[in-house]
C-alpha cells in the first residue's frame, strides 16, 4: 500500500483526504469487467472512462461504489441545494500525489437540464414524465 503510514501522517498537514492505493497487475481485467464485479456488492456503483484528454487523463478508468454521502435535488427541493453543495465541497481538501490520476475521490453524479432554474428565472413548461432527480451527487472515498 502506498503511501506508507508515516507518509500519510506527514501528508495530513496538506489536506483531509489522502489517497491510499495499491498497484495490481490486471492484464485480463477490463474496466467493464471490473465494474461488473464491483457493482454486484456495492450500491451506487459507477464507471467513468475517458477516451480524450491526452495521456494525463485518458489512460484512466475510474470505478467506485458505496458512497458515504448522497445529495439530491428535485423540483426545487431542498431550496438551498447549491449553497449546501458548496458548503459540503469546502469541507474536503484532497492531497495530490505524483503518478496518480487527477481524480482520486470526491463527488460523482449529474446535473440535469432543469438545474438551470436554480440560476435563471425561466418558466417551467415541461412535464416531469420520467421522475428523475434534477441533480444527484454521490461522494466517495
mmCIF file of C-alpha atoms in Angstrom:
data_model
loop_
_atom_site.group_PDB
_atom_site.id
_atom_site.type_symbol
_atom_site.label_atom_id
_atom_site.label_comp_id
_atom_site.label_asym_id
_atom_site.label_seq_id
_atom_site.Cartn_x
_atom_site.Cartn_y
_atom_site.Cartn_z
ATOM 1 C CA UNK A 1 0.000 0.000 0.000
ATOM 2 C CA UNK A 2 1.190 3.487 -0.762
ATOM 3 C CA UNK A 3 1.825 5.931 0.762
ATOM 4 C CA UNK A 4 3.154 4.412 3.980
ATOM 5 C CA UNK A 5 1.536 5.202 7.326
ATOM 6 C CA UNK A 6 4.396 7.575 8.137
ATOM 7 C CA UNK A 7 3.915 9.390 4.815
ATOM 8 C CA UNK A 8 0.162 9.651 5.435
ATOM 9 C CA UNK A 9 0.811 11.264 8.802
ATOM 10 C CA UNK A 10 3.033 13.875 7.125
ATOM 11 C CA UNK A 11 0.528 14.480 4.307
ATOM 12 C CA UNK A 12 -2.259 15.262 6.782
ATOM 13 C CA UNK A 13 -0.893 18.795 7.015
ATOM 14 C CA UNK A 14 -1.788 19.286 3.311
ATOM 15 C CA UNK A 15 -5.397 18.091 3.387
ATOM 16 C CA UNK A 16 -8.003 15.876 4.992
ATOM 17 C CA UNK A 17 -8.333 13.436 2.077
ATOM 18 C CA UNK A 18 -5.237 11.396 1.305
ATOM 19 C CA UNK A 19 -5.333 8.789 -1.464
ATOM 20 C CA UNK A 20 -4.051 5.385 -0.364
ATOM 21 C CA UNK A 21 -3.526 2.918 -3.187
ATOM 22 C CA UNK A 22 -2.064 -0.389 -4.227
ATOM 23 C CA UNK A 23 -0.894 -1.211 -7.750
ATOM 24 C CA UNK A 24 -2.036 -4.569 -9.097
ATOM 25 C CA UNK A 25 -1.438 -6.403 -12.339
ATOM 26 C CA UNK A 26 -4.760 -6.811 -14.109
ATOM 27 C CA UNK A 27 -3.846 -7.953 -17.609
ATOM 28 C CA UNK A 28 -7.106 -9.855 -18.095
ATOM 29 C CA UNK A 29 -9.403 -7.390 -16.352
ATOM 30 C CA UNK A 30 -11.105 -4.735 -18.455
ATOM 31 C CA UNK A 31 -12.742 -1.662 -16.922
ATOM 32 C CA UNK A 32 -16.182 -3.077 -17.763
ATOM 33 C CA UNK A 33 -15.470 -6.491 -16.227
ATOM 34 C CA UNK A 34 -14.062 -4.779 -13.116
ATOM 35 C CA UNK A 35 -17.236 -2.676 -12.887
ATOM 36 C CA UNK A 36 -19.460 -5.750 -13.233
ATOM 37 C CA UNK A 37 -17.660 -7.355 -10.286
ATOM 38 C CA UNK A 38 -17.790 -4.162 -8.243
ATOM 39 C CA UNK A 39 -21.462 -3.373 -8.784
ATOM 40 C CA UNK A 40 -22.624 -6.775 -7.521
ATOM 41 C CA UNK A 41 -21.659 -5.944 -3.945
ATOM 42 C CA UNK A 42 -21.967 -2.167 -3.848
ATOM 43 C CA UNK A 43 -24.741 0.370 -4.082
ATOM 44 C CA UNK A 44 -24.485 3.284 -6.494
ATOM 45 C CA UNK A 45 -21.508 1.829 -8.354
ATOM 46 C CA UNK A 46 -20.059 3.841 -11.229
ATOM 47 C CA UNK A 47 -17.585 3.528 -14.081
ATOM 48 C CA UNK A 48 -16.151 6.606 -15.753
ATOM 49 C CA UNK A 49 -13.925 6.120 -18.764
ATOM 50 C CA UNK A 50 -12.182 8.754 -20.801
ATOM 51 C CA UNK A 51 -11.046 8.421 -24.368
ATOM 52 C CA UNK A 52 -9.982 12.016 -24.875
ATOM 53 C CA UNK A 53 -7.683 14.270 -22.950
ATOM 54 C CA UNK A 54 -4.209 13.046 -23.683
ATOM 55 C CA UNK A 55 -2.067 10.693 -21.658
ATOM 56 C CA UNK A 56 -2.633 12.507 -18.361
ATOM 57 C CA UNK A 57 -6.387 11.794 -18.237
ATOM 58 C CA UNK A 58 -7.391 9.364 -20.995
ATOM 59 C CA UNK A 59 -5.371 6.458 -19.667
ATOM 60 C CA UNK A 60 -7.508 6.074 -16.547
ATOM 61 C CA UNK A 61 -10.801 4.399 -15.746
ATOM 62 C CA UNK A 62 -12.495 5.445 -12.526
ATOM 63 C CA UNK A 63 -14.628 2.987 -10.552
ATOM 64 C CA UNK A 64 -16.350 3.298 -7.218
ATOM 65 C CA UNK A 65 -19.262 2.251 -5.090
ATOM 66 C CA UNK A 66 -20.945 2.700 -1.726
ATOM 67 C CA UNK A 67 -20.927 6.494 -1.392
ATOM 68 C CA UNK A 68 -20.707 7.863 2.126
ATOM 69 C CA UNK A 69 -22.979 10.791 1.200
ATOM 70 C CA UNK A 70 -25.661 11.399 -1.452
ATOM 71 C CA UNK A 71 -27.013 14.865 -2.293
ATOM 72 C CA UNK A 72 -30.260 15.042 -4.289
ATOM 73 C CA UNK A 73 -32.197 17.923 -5.801
ATOM 74 C CA UNK A 74 -35.670 17.689 -7.325
ATOM 75 C CA UNK A 75 -38.363 20.226 -8.123
ATOM 76 C CA UNK A 76 -36.687 22.997 -6.122
ATOM 77 C CA UNK A 77 -36.059 20.888 -3.032
ATOM 78 C CA UNK A 78 -34.052 21.453 -0.978
ATOM 79 C CA UNK A 79 -34.229 25.185 -1.771
ATOM 80 C CA UNK A 80 -30.612 25.842 -0.722
ATOM 81 C CA UNK A 81 -29.125 22.938 -2.718
ATOM 82 C CA UNK A 82 -26.316 24.853 -4.471
ATOM 83 C CA UNK A 83 -25.170 26.632 -1.302
ATOM 84 C CA UNK A 84 -25.368 23.374 0.643
ATOM 85 C CA UNK A 85 -23.293 21.674 -2.041
ATOM 86 C CA UNK A 86 -20.675 24.446 -1.891
ATOM 87 C CA UNK A 87 -20.511 24.064 1.877
ATOM 88 C CA UNK A 88 -20.111 20.293 1.601
ATOM 89 C CA UNK A 89 -17.364 20.556 -1.020
ATOM 90 C CA UNK A 90 -15.477 23.130 1.070
ATOM 91 C CA UNK A 91 -15.056 20.555 3.852
ATOM 92 C CA UNK A 92 -12.895 18.292 1.692
ATOM 93 C CA UNK A 93 -9.301 19.074 0.735
ATOM 94 C CA UNK A 94 -7.646 16.312 -1.269
ATOM 95 C CA UNK A 95 -3.890 15.852 -1.351
ATOM 96 C CA UNK A 96 -2.476 15.498 -4.860
ATOM 97 C CA UNK A 97 0.105 12.736 -5.201
ATOM 98 C CA UNK A 98 2.514 12.237 -8.109
ATOM 99 C CA UNK A 99 1.765 9.354 -10.502
ATOM 100 C CA UNK A 100 -1.926 9.303 -9.585
ATOM 101 C CA UNK A 101 -4.802 10.496 -11.750
ATOM 102 C CA UNK A 102 -6.257 13.950 -11.129
ATOM 103 C CA UNK A 103 -9.406 12.401 -9.609
ATOM 104 C CA UNK A 104 -8.776 10.201 -6.567
ATOM 105 C CA UNK A 105 -12.114 10.562 -4.806
ATOM 106 C CA UNK A 106 -14.888 13.054 -4.469
ATOM 107 C CA UNK A 107 -18.310 13.653 -5.966
ATOM 108 C CA UNK A 108 -19.693 11.773 -8.950
ATOM 109 C CA UNK A 109 -23.111 12.397 -10.399
ATOM 110 C CA UNK A 110 -25.066 14.662 -12.666
ATOM 111 C CA UNK A 111 -26.821 17.989 -13.022
ATOM 112 C CA UNK A 112 -29.867 17.688 -15.243
ATOM 113 C CA UNK A 113 -31.003 20.233 -17.786
ATOM 114 C CA UNK A 114 -33.650 21.665 -15.440
ATOM 115 C CA UNK A 115 -30.990 22.737 -12.925
ATOM 116 C CA UNK A 116 -30.792 25.935 -14.968
ATOM 117 C CA UNK A 117 -33.839 27.103 -12.988
ATOM 118 C CA UNK A 118 -31.672 27.411 -9.876
ATOM 119 C CA UNK A 119 -29.673 30.104 -11.686
ATOM 120 C CA UNK A 120 -32.071 31.640 -14.217
ATOM 121 C CA UNK A 121 -35.679 32.709 -13.705
ATOM 122 C CA UNK A 122 -37.291 30.805 -16.568
ATOM 123 C CA UNK A 123 -40.747 29.226 -16.722
ATOM 124 C CA UNK A 124 -41.207 25.520 -16.159
ATOM 125 C CA UNK A 125 -43.424 24.488 -19.050
ATOM 126 C CA UNK A 126 -42.360 20.856 -19.266
ATOM 127 C CA UNK A 127 -43.849 17.833 -17.568
ATOM 128 C CA UNK A 128 -41.893 15.556 -15.268
ATOM 129 C CA UNK A 129 -42.772 12.377 -17.127
ATOM 130 C CA UNK A 130 -39.626 10.438 -16.151
ATOM 131 C CA UNK A 131 -39.466 11.275 -12.448
ATOM 132 C CA UNK A 132 -35.685 11.677 -12.294
ATOM 133 C CA UNK A 133 -33.958 13.927 -9.792
ATOM 134 C CA UNK A 134 -32.706 17.204 -11.255
ATOM 135 C CA UNK A 135 -29.302 16.564 -9.683
ATOM 136 C CA UNK A 136 -27.642 13.730 -7.806
ATOM 137 C CA UNK A 137 -24.114 13.907 -6.444
ATOM 138 C CA UNK A 138 -22.577 10.975 -4.614
ATOM 139 C CA UNK A 139 -19.444 11.330 -2.514
ATOM 140 C CA UNK A 140 -16.909 8.506 -2.481
ATOM 141 C CA UNK A 141 -13.731 7.752 -0.585
#
